[in-house]
Short mmCIF file of C-alpha atoms in Angstrom, two decimals:
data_model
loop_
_atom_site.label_atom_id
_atom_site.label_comp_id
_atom_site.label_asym_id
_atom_site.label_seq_id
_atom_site.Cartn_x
_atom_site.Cartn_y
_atom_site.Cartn_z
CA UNK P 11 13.88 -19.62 -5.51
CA UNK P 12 16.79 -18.82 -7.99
CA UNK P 13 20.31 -20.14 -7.44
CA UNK P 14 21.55 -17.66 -4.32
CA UNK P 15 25.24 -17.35 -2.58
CA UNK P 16 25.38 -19.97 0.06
CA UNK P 17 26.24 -17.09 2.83
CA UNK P 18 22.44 -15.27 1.63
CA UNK P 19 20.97 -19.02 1.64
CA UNK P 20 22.16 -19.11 5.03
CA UNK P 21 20.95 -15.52 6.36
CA UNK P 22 17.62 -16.31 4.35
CA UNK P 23 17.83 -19.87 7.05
CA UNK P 24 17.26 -17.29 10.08
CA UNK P 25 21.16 -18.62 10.75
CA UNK P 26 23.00 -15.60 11.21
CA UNK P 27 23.81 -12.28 9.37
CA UNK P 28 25.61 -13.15 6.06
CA UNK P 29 28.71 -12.07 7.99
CA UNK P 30 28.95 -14.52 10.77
CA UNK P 31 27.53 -16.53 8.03
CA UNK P 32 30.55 -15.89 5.97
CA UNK P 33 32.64 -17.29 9.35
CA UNK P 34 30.52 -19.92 10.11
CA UNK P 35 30.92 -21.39 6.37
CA UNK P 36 34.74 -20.98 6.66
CA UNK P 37 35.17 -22.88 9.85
CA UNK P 38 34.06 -25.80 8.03
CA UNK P 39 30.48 -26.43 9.76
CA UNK P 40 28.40 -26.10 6.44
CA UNK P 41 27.68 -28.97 3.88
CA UNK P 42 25.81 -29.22 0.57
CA UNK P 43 24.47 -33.02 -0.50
CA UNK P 44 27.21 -34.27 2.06
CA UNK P 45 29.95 -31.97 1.24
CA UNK P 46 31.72 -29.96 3.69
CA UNK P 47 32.03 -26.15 1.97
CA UNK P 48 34.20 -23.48 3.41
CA UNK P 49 33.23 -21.11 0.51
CA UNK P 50 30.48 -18.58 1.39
CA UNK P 51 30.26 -17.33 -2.20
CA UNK P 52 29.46 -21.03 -3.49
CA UNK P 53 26.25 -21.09 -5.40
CA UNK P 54 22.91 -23.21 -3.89
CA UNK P 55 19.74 -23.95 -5.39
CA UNK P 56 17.39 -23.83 -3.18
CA UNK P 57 14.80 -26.51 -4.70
CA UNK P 58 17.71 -29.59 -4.86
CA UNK P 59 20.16 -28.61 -3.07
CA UNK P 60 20.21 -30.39 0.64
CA UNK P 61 22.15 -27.86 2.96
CA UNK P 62 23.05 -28.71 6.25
CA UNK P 63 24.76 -26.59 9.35
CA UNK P 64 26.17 -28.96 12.22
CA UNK P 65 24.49 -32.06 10.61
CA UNK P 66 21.40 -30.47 10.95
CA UNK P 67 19.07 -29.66 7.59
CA UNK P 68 18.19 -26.17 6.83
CA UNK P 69 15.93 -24.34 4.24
CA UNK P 70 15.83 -20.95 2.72
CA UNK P 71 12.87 -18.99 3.61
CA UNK P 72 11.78 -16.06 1.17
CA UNK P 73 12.79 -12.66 2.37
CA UNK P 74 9.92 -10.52 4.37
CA UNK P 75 9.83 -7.18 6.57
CA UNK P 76 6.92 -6.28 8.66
CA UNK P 77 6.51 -2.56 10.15
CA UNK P 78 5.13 -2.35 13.28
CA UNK P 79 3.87 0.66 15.17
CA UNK P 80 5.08 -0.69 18.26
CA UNK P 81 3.17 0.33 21.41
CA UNK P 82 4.34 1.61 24.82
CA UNK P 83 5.63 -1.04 27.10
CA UNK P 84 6.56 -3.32 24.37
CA UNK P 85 10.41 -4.56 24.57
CA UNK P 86 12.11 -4.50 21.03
CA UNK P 87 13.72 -7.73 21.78
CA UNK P 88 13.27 -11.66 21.26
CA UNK P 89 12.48 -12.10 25.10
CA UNK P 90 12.36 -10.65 28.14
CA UNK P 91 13.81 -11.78 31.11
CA UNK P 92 11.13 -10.59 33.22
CA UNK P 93 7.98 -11.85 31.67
CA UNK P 94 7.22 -8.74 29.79
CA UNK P 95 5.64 -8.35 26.58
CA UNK P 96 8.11 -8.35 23.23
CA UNK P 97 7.52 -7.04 19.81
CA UNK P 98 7.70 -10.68 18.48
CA UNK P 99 4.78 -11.60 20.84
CA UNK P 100 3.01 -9.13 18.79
CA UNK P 101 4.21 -10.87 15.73
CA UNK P 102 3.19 -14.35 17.01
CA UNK P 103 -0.40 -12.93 17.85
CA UNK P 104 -0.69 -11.96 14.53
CA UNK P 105 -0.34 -15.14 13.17
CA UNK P 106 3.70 -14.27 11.59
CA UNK P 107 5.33 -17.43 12.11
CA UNK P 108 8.91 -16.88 10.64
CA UNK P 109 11.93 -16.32 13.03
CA UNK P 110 12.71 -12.31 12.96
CA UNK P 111 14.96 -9.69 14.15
CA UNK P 112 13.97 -6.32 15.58
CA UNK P 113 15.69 -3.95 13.83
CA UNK P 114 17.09 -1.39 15.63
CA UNK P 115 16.06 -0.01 19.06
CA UNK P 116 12.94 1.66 20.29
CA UNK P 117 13.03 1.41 23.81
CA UNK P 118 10.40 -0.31 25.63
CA UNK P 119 8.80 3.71 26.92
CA UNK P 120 9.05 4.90 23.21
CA UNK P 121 6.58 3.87 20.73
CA UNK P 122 5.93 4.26 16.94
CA UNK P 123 7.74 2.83 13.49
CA UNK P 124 9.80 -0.75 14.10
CA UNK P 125 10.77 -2.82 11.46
CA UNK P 126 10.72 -6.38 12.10
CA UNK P 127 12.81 -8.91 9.78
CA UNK P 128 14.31 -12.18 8.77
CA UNK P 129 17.00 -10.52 6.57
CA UNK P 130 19.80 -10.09 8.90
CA UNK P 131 21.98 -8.13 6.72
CA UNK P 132 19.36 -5.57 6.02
CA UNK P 133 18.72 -5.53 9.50
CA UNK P 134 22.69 -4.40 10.33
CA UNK P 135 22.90 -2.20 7.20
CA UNK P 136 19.32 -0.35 8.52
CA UNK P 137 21.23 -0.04 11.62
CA UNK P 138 24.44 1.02 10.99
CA UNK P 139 25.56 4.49 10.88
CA UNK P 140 27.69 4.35 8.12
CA UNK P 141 24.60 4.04 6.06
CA UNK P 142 22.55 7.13 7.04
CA UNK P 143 19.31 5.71 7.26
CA UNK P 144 17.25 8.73 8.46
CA UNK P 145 14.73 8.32 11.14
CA UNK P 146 12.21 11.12 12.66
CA UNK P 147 10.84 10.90 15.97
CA UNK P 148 8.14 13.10 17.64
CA UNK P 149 9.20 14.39 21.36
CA UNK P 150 7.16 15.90 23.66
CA UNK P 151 9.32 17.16 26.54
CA UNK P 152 8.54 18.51 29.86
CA UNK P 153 9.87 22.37 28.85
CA UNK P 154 10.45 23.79 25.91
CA UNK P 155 14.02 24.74 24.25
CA UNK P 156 15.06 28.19 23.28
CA UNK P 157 16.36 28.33 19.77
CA UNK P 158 20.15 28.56 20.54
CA UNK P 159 19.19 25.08 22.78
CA UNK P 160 18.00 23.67 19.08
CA UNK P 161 21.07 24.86 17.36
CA UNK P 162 23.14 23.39 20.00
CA UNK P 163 21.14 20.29 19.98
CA UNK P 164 20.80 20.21 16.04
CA UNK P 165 24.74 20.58 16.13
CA UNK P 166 26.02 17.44 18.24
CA UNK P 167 26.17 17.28 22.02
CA UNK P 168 28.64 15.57 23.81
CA UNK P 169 27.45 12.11 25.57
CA UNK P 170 28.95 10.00 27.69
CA UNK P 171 29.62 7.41 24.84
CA UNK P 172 31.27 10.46 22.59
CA UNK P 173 29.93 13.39 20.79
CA UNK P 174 26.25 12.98 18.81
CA UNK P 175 26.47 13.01 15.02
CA UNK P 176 24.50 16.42 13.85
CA UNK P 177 20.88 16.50 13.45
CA UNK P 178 17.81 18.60 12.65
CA UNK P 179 15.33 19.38 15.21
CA UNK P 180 12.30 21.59 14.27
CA UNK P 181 9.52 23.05 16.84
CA UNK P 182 6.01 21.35 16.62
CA UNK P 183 2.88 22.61 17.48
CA UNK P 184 2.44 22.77 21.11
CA UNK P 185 3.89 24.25 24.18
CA UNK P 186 7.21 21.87 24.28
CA UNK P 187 7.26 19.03 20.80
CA UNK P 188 9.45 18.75 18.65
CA UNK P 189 10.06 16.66 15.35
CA UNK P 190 14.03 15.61 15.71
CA UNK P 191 15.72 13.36 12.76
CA UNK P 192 18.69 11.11 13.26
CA UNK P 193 20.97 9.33 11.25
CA UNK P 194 22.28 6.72 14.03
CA UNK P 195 20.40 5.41 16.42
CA UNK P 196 23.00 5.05 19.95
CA UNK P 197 21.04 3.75 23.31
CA UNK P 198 18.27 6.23 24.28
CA UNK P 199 19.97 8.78 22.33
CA UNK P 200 16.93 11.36 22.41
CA UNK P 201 16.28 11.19 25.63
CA UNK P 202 20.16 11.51 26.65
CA UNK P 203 19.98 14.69 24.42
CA UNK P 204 17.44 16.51 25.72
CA UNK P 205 18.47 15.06 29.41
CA UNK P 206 21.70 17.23 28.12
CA UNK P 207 20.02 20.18 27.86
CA UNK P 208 17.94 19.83 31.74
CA UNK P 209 14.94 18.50 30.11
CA UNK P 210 12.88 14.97 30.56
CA UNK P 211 11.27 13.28 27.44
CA UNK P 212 7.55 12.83 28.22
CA UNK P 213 6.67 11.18 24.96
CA UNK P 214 8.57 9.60 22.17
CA UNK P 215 7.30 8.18 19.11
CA UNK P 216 9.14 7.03 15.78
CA UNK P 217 7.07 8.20 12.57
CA UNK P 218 9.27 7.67 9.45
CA UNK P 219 12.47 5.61 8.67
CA UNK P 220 13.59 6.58 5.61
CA UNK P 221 10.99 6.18 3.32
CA UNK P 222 8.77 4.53 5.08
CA UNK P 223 5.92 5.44 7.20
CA UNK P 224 3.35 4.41 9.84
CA UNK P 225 0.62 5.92 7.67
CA UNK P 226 -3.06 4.67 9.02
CA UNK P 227 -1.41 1.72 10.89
CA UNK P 228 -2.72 1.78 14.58
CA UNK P 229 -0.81 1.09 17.75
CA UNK P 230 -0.18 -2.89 17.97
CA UNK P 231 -0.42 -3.31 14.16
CA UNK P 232 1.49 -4.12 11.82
CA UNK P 233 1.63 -4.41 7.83
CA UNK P 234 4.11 -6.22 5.43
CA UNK P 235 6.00 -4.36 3.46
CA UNK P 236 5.04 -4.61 -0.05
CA UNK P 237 7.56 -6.19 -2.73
CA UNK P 238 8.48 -2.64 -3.91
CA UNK P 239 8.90 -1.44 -0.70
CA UNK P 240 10.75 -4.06 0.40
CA UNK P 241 13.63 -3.69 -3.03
CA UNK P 242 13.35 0.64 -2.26
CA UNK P 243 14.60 -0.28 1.05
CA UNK P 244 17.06 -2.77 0.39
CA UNK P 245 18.98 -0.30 -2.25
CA UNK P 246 18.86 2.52 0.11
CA UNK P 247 21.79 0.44 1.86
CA UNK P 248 22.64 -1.31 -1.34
CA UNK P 249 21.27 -4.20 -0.89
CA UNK P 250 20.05 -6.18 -3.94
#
């Protein structure tokens, strides 16, 4: 691995996001070969450079994304406090050994597209609305909407935590689907939407975030995002 910023070596390290990296460095807990550095921006080489956090030798791992299509009952967390099933138990059963993040939510009744990474910044920029990362769900409700009830929805409804960002929301097939694409990504948002509107999500399932797809992959799978996928995504949020 080429020279990198000692904040990315860190991120790379599963340590933190290369912000709290960035804090971490500065309160003086980082050394290189012995030296305490309070410079995130310092340069590292990988290959001879011994970096340690705490006293405690790390190493850089190369960057990798997975996409899952995440089934039903499956938290999108590390662990769950009540025995249940996670999407990095899926990892592990795979046979992926590296320490990753989730990124984003997909509640544990949804199912479809999850990313799963040990990039931590492109797991907050993928995340974040400021980036408009658009993601499309299809939603099966328990009645249908009337059109004015998708132009309402498709133009922001108010929630609890504030006012949804606008949407689109297009009628599928079916007595009462519906394919509806976001640009954020709040706590249950869909389903606080349409609960809104005096309606009850039956089935949810993510099928596209940003460029990527599920394609073929089946329930419980999951594929590695190729090299070019991987640099497409990563300049969406302009990443390098």
């Amino acid at each position: 691995m080429k020279t990198v910023r000692l904040n990315r070596f860190l991120a790379l390290a599963g340590v933190a996001s290369r912000r709290r990296c960035d804090e971490i460095v500065r309160s003086g807990r980082v050394a290189i070969d012995g030296e305490t550095v309070d410079d995130p921006a310092r340069g590292v080489e990988p290959a001879q450079d011994r970096v340690t956090l705490d006293g405690k030798p790390l190493a850089a791992v190369a960057p990798r994304t997975w996409l899952l299509n995440k089934p039903r009952g499956v938290l999108s967390a590390a662990s769950d406090a009540r025995g249940g099933r996670t999407v990095l138990d899926l990892a592990r059963e795979a046979g992926i050994t590296e320490r990753l993040y989730p990124v984003g939510r997909l509640d544990k009744d949804s199912r479809g597209l999850l990313l799963l990474s040990n990039e931590g910044d492109l797991a907050l920029r993928l995340t974040h609305p400021r980036y408009g990362v658009e993601k499309t769900y299809r939603v099966s409700i328990n009645l249908p909407i009337t059109a004015t009830q998708q132009r309402r929805f498709a133009a922001g409804l108010p929630l609890e935590d504030g006012p949804t960002r606008p949407c689109r929301i297009r009628p599928l097939p079916g007595r009462a689907n519906y394919e509806v694409v976001l640009a954020e990504g709040r706590k249950r948002q869909i389903r606080r939407m349409f609960e809104a509107m005096g309606r009850r999500v039956t089935d949810l399932r993510r099928v596209r975030l940003g460029a990527l797809s599920l394609g073929a992959l089946r329930e419980g799978e999951l594929r590695e995002l190729s090299g070019r996928e991987l640099q497409a995504l990563k300049r969406s949020v302009g990443l390098r």
